Coordinates of C-alpha atoms in Angstrom, one line a residue:
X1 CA -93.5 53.9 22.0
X2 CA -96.7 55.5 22.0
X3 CA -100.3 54.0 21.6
X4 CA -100.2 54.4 17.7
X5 CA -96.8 51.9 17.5
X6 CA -95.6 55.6 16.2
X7 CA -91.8 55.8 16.1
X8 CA -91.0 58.3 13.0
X9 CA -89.5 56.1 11.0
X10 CA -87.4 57.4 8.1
X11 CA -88.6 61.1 9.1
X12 CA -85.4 63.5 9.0
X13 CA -85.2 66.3 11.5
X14 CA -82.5 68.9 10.7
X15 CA -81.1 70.4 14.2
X16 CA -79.6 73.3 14.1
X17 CA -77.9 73.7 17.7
X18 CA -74.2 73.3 19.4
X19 CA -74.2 69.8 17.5
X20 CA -74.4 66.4 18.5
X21 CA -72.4 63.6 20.7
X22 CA -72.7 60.2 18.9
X23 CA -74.7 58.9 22.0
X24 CA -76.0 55.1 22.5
X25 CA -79.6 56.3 21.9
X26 CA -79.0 57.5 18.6
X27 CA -77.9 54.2 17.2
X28 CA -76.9 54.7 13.4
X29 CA -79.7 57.3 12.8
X30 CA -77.0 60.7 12.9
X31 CA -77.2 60.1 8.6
X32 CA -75.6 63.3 8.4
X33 CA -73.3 66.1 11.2
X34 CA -71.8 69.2 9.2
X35 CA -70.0 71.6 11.2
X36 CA -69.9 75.3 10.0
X37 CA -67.9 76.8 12.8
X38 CA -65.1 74.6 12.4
X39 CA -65.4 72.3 9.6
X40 CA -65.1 69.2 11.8
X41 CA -66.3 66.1 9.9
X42 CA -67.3 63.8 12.7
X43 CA -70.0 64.4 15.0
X44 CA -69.2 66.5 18.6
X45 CA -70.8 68.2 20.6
X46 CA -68.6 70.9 23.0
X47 CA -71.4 72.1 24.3
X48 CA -73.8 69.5 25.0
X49 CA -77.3 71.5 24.2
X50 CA -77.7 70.3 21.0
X51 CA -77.1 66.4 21.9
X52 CA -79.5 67.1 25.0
X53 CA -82.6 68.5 22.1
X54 CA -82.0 66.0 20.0
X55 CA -82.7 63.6 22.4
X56 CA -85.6 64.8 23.3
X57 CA -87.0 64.9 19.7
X58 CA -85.1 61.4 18.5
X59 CA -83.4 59.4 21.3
X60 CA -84.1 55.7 22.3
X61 CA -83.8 55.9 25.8
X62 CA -81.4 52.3 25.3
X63 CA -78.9 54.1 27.5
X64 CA -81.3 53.7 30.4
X65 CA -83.7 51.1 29.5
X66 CA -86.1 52.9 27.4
X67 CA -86.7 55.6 30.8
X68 CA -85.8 58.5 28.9
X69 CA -87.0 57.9 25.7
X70 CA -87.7 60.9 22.5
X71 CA -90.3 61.7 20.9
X72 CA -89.6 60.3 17.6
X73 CA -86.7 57.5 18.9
X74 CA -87.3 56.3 14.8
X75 CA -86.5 58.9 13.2
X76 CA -83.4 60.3 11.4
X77 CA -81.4 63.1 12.8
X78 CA -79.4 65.6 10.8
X79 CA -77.0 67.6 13.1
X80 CA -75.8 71.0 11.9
X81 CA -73.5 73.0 14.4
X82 CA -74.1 76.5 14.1
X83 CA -73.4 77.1 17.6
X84 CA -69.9 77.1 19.3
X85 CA -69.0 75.5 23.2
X86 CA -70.7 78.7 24.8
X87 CA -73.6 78.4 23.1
X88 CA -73.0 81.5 21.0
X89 CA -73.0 82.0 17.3
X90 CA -73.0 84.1 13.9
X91 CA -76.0 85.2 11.5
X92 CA -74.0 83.8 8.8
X93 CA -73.3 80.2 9.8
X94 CA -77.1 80.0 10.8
X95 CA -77.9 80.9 7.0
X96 CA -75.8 78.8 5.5
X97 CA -77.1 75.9 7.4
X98 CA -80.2 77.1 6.3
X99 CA -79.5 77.2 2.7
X100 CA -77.6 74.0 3.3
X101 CA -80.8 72.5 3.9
X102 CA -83.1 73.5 1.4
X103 CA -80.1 72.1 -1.2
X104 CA -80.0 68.8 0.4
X105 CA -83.3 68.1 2.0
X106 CA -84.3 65.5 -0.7
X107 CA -80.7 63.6 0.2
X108 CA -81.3 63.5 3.5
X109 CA -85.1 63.2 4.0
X110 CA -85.5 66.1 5.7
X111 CA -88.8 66.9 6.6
X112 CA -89.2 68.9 10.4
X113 CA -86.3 71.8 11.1
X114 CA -85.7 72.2 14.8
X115 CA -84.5 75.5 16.0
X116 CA -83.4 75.5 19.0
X117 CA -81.8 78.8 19.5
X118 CA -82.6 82.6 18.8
X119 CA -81.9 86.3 19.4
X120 CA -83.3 89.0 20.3
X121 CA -85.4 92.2 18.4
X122 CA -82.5 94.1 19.2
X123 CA -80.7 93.8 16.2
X124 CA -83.1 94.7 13.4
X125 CA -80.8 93.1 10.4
X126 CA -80.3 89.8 12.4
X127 CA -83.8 89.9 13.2
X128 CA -84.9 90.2 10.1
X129 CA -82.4 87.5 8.1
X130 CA -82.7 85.3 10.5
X131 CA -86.5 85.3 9.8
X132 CA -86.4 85.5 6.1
X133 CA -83.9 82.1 6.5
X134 CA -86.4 80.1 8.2
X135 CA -89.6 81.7 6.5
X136 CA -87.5 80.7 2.7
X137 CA -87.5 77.2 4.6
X138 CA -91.6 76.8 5.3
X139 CA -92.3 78.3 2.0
X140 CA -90.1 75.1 0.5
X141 CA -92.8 72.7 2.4
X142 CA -90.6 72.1 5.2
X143 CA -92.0 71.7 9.1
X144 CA -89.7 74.6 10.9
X145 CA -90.4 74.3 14.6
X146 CA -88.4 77.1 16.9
X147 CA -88.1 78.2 20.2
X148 CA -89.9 81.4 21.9
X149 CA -86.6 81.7 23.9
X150 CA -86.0 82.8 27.8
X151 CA -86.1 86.6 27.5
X152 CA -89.6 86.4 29.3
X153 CA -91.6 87.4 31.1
X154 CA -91.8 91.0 29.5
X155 CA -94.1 91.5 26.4
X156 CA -92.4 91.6 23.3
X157 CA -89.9 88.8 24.3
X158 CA -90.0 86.1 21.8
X159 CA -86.4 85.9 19.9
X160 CA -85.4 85.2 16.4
X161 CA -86.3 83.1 13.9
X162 CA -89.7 82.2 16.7
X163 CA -91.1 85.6 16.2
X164 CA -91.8 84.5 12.2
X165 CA -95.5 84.6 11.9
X166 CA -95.3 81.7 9.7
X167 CA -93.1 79.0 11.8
X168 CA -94.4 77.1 14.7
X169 CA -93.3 78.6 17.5
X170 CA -92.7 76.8 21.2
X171 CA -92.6 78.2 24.4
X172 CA -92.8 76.1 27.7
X173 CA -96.0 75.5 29.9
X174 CA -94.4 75.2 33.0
X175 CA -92.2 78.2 32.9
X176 CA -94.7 80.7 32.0
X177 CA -95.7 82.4 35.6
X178 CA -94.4 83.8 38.8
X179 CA -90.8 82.2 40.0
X180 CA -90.5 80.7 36.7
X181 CA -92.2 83.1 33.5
X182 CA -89.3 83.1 31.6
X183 CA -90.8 81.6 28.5
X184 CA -90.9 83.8 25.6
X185 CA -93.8 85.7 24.6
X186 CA -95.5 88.0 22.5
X187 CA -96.7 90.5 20.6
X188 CA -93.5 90.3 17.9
X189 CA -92.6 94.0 16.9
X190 CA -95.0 93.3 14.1
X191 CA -98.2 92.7 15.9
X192 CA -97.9 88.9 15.8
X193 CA -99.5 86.9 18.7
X194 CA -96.7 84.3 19.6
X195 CA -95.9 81.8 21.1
X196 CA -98.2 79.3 18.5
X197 CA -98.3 76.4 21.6
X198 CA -96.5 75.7 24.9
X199 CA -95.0 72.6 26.3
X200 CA -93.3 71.2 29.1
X201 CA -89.7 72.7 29.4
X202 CA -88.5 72.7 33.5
X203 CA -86.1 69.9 34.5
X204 CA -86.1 67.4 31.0
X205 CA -84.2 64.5 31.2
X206 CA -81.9 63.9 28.4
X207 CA -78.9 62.9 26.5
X208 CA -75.8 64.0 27.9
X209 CA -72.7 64.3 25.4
X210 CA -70.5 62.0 27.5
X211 CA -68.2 64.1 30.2
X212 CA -67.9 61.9 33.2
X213 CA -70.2 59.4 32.3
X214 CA -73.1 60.5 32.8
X215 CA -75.7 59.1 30.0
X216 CA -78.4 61.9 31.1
X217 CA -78.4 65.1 32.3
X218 CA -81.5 67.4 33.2
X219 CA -82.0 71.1 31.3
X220 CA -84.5 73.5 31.3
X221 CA -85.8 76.2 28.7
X222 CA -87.9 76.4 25.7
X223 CA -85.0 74.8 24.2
X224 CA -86.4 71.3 25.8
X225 CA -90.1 72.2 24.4
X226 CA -89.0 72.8 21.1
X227 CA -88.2 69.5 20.1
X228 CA -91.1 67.2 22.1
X229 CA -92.8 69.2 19.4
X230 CA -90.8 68.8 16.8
X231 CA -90.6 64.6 17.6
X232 CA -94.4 64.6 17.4
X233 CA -94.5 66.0 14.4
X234 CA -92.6 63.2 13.2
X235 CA -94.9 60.8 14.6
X236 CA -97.5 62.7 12.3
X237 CA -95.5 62.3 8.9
X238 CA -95.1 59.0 9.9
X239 CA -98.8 58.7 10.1
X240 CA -99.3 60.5 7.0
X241 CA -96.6 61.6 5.1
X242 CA -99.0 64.2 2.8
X243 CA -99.9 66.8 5.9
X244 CA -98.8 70.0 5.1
X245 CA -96.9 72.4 7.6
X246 CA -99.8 74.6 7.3
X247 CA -102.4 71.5 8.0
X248 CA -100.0 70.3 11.4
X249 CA -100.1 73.8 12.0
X250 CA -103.9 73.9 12.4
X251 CA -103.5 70.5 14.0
X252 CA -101.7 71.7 17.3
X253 CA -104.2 74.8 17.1
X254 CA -107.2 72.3 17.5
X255 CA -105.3 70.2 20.1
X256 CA -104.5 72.1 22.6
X257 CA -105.0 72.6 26.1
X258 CA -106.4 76.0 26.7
X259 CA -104.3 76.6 30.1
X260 CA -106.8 80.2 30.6
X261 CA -103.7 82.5 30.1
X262 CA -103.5 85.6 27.2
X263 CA -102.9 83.9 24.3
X264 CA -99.2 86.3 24.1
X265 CA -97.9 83.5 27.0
X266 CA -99.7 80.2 26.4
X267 CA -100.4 81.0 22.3
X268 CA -103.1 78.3 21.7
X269 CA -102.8 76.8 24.9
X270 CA -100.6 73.2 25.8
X271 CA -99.5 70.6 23.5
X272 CA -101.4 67.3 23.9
X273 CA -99.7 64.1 21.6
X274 CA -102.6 61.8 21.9
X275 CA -104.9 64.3 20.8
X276 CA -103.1 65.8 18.4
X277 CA -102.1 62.1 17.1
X278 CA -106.1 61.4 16.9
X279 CA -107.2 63.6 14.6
X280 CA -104.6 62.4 12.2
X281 CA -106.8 59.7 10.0

């Protein structure tokens, strides 16, 4: 728990990823798992990225006596598989998740959408659905938090739905130079500076979906910086439950750490929780 006694209580994130594994850190808060690859009804995860970001936005750390603890180990998860056991996945499933959501945020409390996953420019109709999708999603009041992806470290090289100039957009702080620049960034084919913020991605310990044992497993990408973000900004809601996606927007602007890089690899610089968390009255 953090200084505030902030846990994101009631706060629904939506995660759209490979899914989830009912792990001991997430308690009874999974209030929702739809599958639209396969129309499972119970929660799974074949893949074992999404149950590894959702930890790091949501899980208790109980597995391990609180070591590995979320962001937001209060809050509400809402697992949606658009992804399949590689990882892969189809313009269509990711839409209808999206649309899935703005029909049934109210139910479910959804307030933060964590995107994990993208694709790249390359596809022009992809690019451009998958960026009306999540922009349809911010203009409904909804907090959409994606990934700049690992494409880096050429120019141009944030993916889909991240390149949206509206969304907040993540790329990670300690894979953004030599050895290890493979952290998304911008311009977007449309002149947009991106990533928004940066935060730690290498080596992130958590939740493991349950092969062999193993409660926790280490993973690296802006897939692990996404959701730290996303978690915070549950802790925000929490905190005040009025703040606009545009107004937590302008929050991480003004709270983070200018690491001295263009602002195409570190956008406004790294995410910092207590000082974002402070200038929430």
């Amino acid at each position: 728990m953090n200084q505030y006694g902030l846990t994101g209580r009631g706060i629904g994130i939506a995660m759209l990823d490979t899914g989830i594994f009912p792990h001991m850190d997430f308690d009874n808060r999974i209030i929702c798992f739809r599958d639209f690859i396969y129309g499972r009804k119970q929660p799974y995860d074949d893949n074992g990225h999404g149950t590894h970001t959702a930890g790091i936005a949501a899980g208790s750390g109980a597995a391990g006596g609180g070591q590995h603890c979320g962001a937001a180990p209060g809050s509400r998860i809402i697992a949606l598989k658009v992804l399949d056991r590689r990882g892969n996945g189809q313009k269509d499933d990711v839409l209808r998740a999206m649309e899935w959501i703005r029909r049934n945020r109210k139910t479910y409390g959804i307030r933060i959408v964590n995107i994990s996953v993208g694709t790249t420019e390359k596809e022009p109709s992809l690019h451009e659905a998958l960026i009306a999708g999540v922009e349809r999603l911010w203009d409904d009041g909804l907090h959409v938090v994606t990934a700049a992806g690992n494409l880096g470290p050429a120019a141009g090289s944030v993916t889909a739905p991240g390149s949206s100039r509206k969304v907040i957009t993540v790329g990670s702080s300690d894979m953004l130079t030599a050895g290890q620049g493979i952290s998304g960034r911008g311009p977007t084919k449309d002149c947009v500076c991106k990533p928004d913020l940066v935060a730690p991605g290498m080596n992130i310990i958590s939740c493991a979906p349950g092969w062999g044992g193993r409660k926790y497993v280490a993973k690296s990408g802006t897939s692990m910086s996404t959701p730290a973000v996303a978690g915070a900004i549950a802790l925000a809601l929490e905190k005040d439950p009025l703040l606009t996606n545009v107004e937590i927007k302008m929050l991480l602007k003004e709270s983070a750490r200018d690491l001295g890089l263009p602002h195409n690899l570190q956008g406004w610089g790294e995410f910092q929780l207590d000082s974002f968390l402070r200038r929430i009255v």
